[in-house]
CSV table of C-alpha atoms in Angstrom, one decimal:
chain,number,residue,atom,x,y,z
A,1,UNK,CA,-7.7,-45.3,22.2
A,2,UNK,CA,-7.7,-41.9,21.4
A,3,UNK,CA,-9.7,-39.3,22.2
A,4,UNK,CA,-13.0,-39.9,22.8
A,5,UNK,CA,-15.6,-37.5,20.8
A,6,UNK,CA,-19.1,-38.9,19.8
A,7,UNK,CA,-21.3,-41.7,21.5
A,8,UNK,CA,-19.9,-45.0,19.3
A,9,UNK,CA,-16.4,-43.6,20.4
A,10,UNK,CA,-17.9,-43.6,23.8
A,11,UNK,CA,-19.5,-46.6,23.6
A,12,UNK,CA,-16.5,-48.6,22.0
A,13,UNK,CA,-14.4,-47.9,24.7
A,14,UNK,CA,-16.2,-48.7,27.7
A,15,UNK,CA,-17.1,-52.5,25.4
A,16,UNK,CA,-13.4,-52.6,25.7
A,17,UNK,CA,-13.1,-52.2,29.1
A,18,UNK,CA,-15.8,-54.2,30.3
A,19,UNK,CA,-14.6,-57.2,28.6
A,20,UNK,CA,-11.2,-57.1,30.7
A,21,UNK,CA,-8.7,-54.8,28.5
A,22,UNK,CA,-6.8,-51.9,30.0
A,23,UNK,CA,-8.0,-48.8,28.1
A,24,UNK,CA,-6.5,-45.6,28.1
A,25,UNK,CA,-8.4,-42.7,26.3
A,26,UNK,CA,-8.2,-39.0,26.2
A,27,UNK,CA,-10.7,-36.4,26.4
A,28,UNK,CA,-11.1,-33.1,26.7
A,29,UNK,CA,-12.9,-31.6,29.7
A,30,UNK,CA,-12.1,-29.3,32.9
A,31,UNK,CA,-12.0,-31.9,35.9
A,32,UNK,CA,-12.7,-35.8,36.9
A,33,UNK,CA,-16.0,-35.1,37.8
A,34,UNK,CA,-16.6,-33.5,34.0
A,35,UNK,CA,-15.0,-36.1,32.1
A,36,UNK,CA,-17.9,-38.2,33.6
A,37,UNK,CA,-20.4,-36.3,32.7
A,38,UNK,CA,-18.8,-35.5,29.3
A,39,UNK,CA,-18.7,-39.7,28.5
A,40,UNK,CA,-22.4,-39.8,30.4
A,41,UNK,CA,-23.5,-36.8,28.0
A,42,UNK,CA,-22.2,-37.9,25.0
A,43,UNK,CA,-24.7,-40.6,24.1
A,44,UNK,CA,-28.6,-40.4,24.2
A,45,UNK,CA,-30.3,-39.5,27.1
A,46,UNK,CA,-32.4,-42.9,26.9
A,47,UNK,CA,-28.8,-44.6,27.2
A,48,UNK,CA,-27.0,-42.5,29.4
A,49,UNK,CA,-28.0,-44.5,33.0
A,50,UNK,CA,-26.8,-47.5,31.2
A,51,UNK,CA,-23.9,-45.2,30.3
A,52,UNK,CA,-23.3,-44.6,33.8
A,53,UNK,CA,-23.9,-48.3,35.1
A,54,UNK,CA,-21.1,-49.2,32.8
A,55,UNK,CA,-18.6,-46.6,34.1
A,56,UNK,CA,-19.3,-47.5,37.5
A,57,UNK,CA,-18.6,-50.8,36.9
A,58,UNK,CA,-15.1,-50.7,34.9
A,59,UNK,CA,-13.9,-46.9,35.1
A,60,UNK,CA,-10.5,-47.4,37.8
A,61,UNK,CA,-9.1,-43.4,37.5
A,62,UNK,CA,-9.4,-40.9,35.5
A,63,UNK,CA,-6.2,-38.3,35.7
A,64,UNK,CA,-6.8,-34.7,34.6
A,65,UNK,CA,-3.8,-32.2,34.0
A,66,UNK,CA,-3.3,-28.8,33.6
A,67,UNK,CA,0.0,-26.9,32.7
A,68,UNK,CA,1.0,-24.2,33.8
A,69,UNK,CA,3.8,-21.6,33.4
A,70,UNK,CA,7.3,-22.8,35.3
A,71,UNK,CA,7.6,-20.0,37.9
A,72,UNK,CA,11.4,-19.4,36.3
A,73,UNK,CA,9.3,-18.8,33.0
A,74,UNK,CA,11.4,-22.0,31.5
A,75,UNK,CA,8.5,-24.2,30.0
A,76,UNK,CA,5.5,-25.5,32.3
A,77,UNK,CA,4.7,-27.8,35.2
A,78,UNK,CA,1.9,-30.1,34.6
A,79,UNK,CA,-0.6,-29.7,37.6
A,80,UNK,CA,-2.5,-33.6,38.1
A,81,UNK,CA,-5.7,-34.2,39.9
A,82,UNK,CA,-6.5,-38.2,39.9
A,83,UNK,CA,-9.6,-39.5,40.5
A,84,UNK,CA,-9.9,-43.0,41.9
A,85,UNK,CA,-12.9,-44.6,41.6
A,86,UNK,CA,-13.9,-46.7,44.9
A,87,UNK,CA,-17.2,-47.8,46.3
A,88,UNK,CA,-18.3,-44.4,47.3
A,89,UNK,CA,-17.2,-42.9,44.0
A,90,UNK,CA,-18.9,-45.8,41.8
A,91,UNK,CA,-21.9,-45.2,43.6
A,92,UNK,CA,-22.1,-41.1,43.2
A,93,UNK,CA,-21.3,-42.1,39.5
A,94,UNK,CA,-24.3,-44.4,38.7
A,95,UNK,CA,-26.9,-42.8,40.6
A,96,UNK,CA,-25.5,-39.1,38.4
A,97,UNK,CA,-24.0,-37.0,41.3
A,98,UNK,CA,-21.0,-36.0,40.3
A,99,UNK,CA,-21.6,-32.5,41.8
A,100,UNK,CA,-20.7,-34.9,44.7
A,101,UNK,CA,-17.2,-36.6,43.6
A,102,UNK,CA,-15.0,-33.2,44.2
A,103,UNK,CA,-15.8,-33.9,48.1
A,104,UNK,CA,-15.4,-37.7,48.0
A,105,UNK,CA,-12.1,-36.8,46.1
A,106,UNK,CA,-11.0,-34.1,48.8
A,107,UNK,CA,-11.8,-36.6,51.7
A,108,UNK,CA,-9.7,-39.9,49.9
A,109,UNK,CA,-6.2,-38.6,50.4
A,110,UNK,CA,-5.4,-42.1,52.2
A,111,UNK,CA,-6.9,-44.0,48.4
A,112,UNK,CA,-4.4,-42.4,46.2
A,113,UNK,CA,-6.9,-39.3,45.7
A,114,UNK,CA,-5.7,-36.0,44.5
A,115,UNK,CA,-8.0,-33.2,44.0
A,116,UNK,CA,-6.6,-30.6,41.2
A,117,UNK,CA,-5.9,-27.8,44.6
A,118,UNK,CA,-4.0,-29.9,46.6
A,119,UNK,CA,-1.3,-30.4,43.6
A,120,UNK,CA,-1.6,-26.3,43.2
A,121,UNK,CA,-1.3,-25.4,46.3
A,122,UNK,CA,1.9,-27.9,46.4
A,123,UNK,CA,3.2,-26.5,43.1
A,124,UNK,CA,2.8,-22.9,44.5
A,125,UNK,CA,4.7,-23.4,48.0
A,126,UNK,CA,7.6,-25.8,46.6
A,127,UNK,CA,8.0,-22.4,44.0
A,128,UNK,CA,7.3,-24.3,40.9
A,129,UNK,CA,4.1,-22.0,39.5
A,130,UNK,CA,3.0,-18.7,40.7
A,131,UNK,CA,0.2,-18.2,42.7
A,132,UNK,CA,-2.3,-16.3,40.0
A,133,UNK,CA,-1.4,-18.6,37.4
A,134,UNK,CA,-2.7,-21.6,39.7
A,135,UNK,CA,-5.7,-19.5,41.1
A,136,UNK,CA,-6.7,-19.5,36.9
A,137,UNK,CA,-6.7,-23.0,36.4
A,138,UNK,CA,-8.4,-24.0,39.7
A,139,UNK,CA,-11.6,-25.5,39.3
A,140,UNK,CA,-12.5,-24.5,43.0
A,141,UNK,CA,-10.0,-21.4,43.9
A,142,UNK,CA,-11.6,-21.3,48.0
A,143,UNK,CA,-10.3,-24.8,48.0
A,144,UNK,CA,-7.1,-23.4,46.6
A,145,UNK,CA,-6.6,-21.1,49.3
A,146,UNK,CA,-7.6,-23.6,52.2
A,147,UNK,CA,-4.9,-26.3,50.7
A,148,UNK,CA,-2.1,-23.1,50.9
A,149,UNK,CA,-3.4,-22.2,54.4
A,150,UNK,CA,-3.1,-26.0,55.9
């Protein structure tokens, strides 16, 4: 599927998904955590708890990139932050605290999660990106500096 942009968009996809097929979609937002609210905002308030319910239920990662300028100024380096969604992160989804996820996300290293700073910070230390041109693309830049300090 493409990118996802309106409510029936929204709402074809997660049909798809709940019925056993692997979807892939795009969409455009800052972060994990906004893409959920993006899909959750999308459609009409009086839906959006269903909206959620169904996310919860068949949403396995979603996997935001930046890019940034190559340190060497030859091309760019895609910074990642994946999201998988386990018990914990299901639940924050359906009962709509996804101010929450970024901590579930930072505390998941052992599940396969990445938050956006960790990849950064790991950009900026191996030389691949310099470190104001991560600090302007991180969603939480105190994080940033606590993943470069550890």
């Amino acid at each position: 599927i493409g990118e996802m942009r309106d409510a029936e968009s929204v709402a074809l996809t997660l049909t798809a998904a709940e019925t056993g097929h692997l979807v892939l979609a795009s969409l455009h937002s800052r972060s994990a955590a906004s893409a959920i609210d993006r899909i959750v905002d999308s459609s009409p308030a009086a839906a959006q708890q269903q909206i959620r319910i169904q996310l919860a239920e068949c949403l396995r990662a979603v996997v935001s990139q930046r890019l940034l300028p190559r340190a060497d100024g030859d091309g760019q380096v895609a910074a990642m932050e994946m999201l998988r969604v386990n018990h914990s992160v299901a639940a924050l989804i359906r009962e709509g605290r996804t101010a929450q996820i970024a901590t579930a996300q930072q505390a998941g290293r052992k599940e396969g999660q990445l938050p956006l700073e960790r990849c950064l910070a790991d950009l900026v230390r191996a030389g691949r990106v310099r470190l104001e041109d991560a600090r302007a693309v991180a969603n939480d830049v105190q994080a940033l500096a606590s993943y470069l300090q550890g």
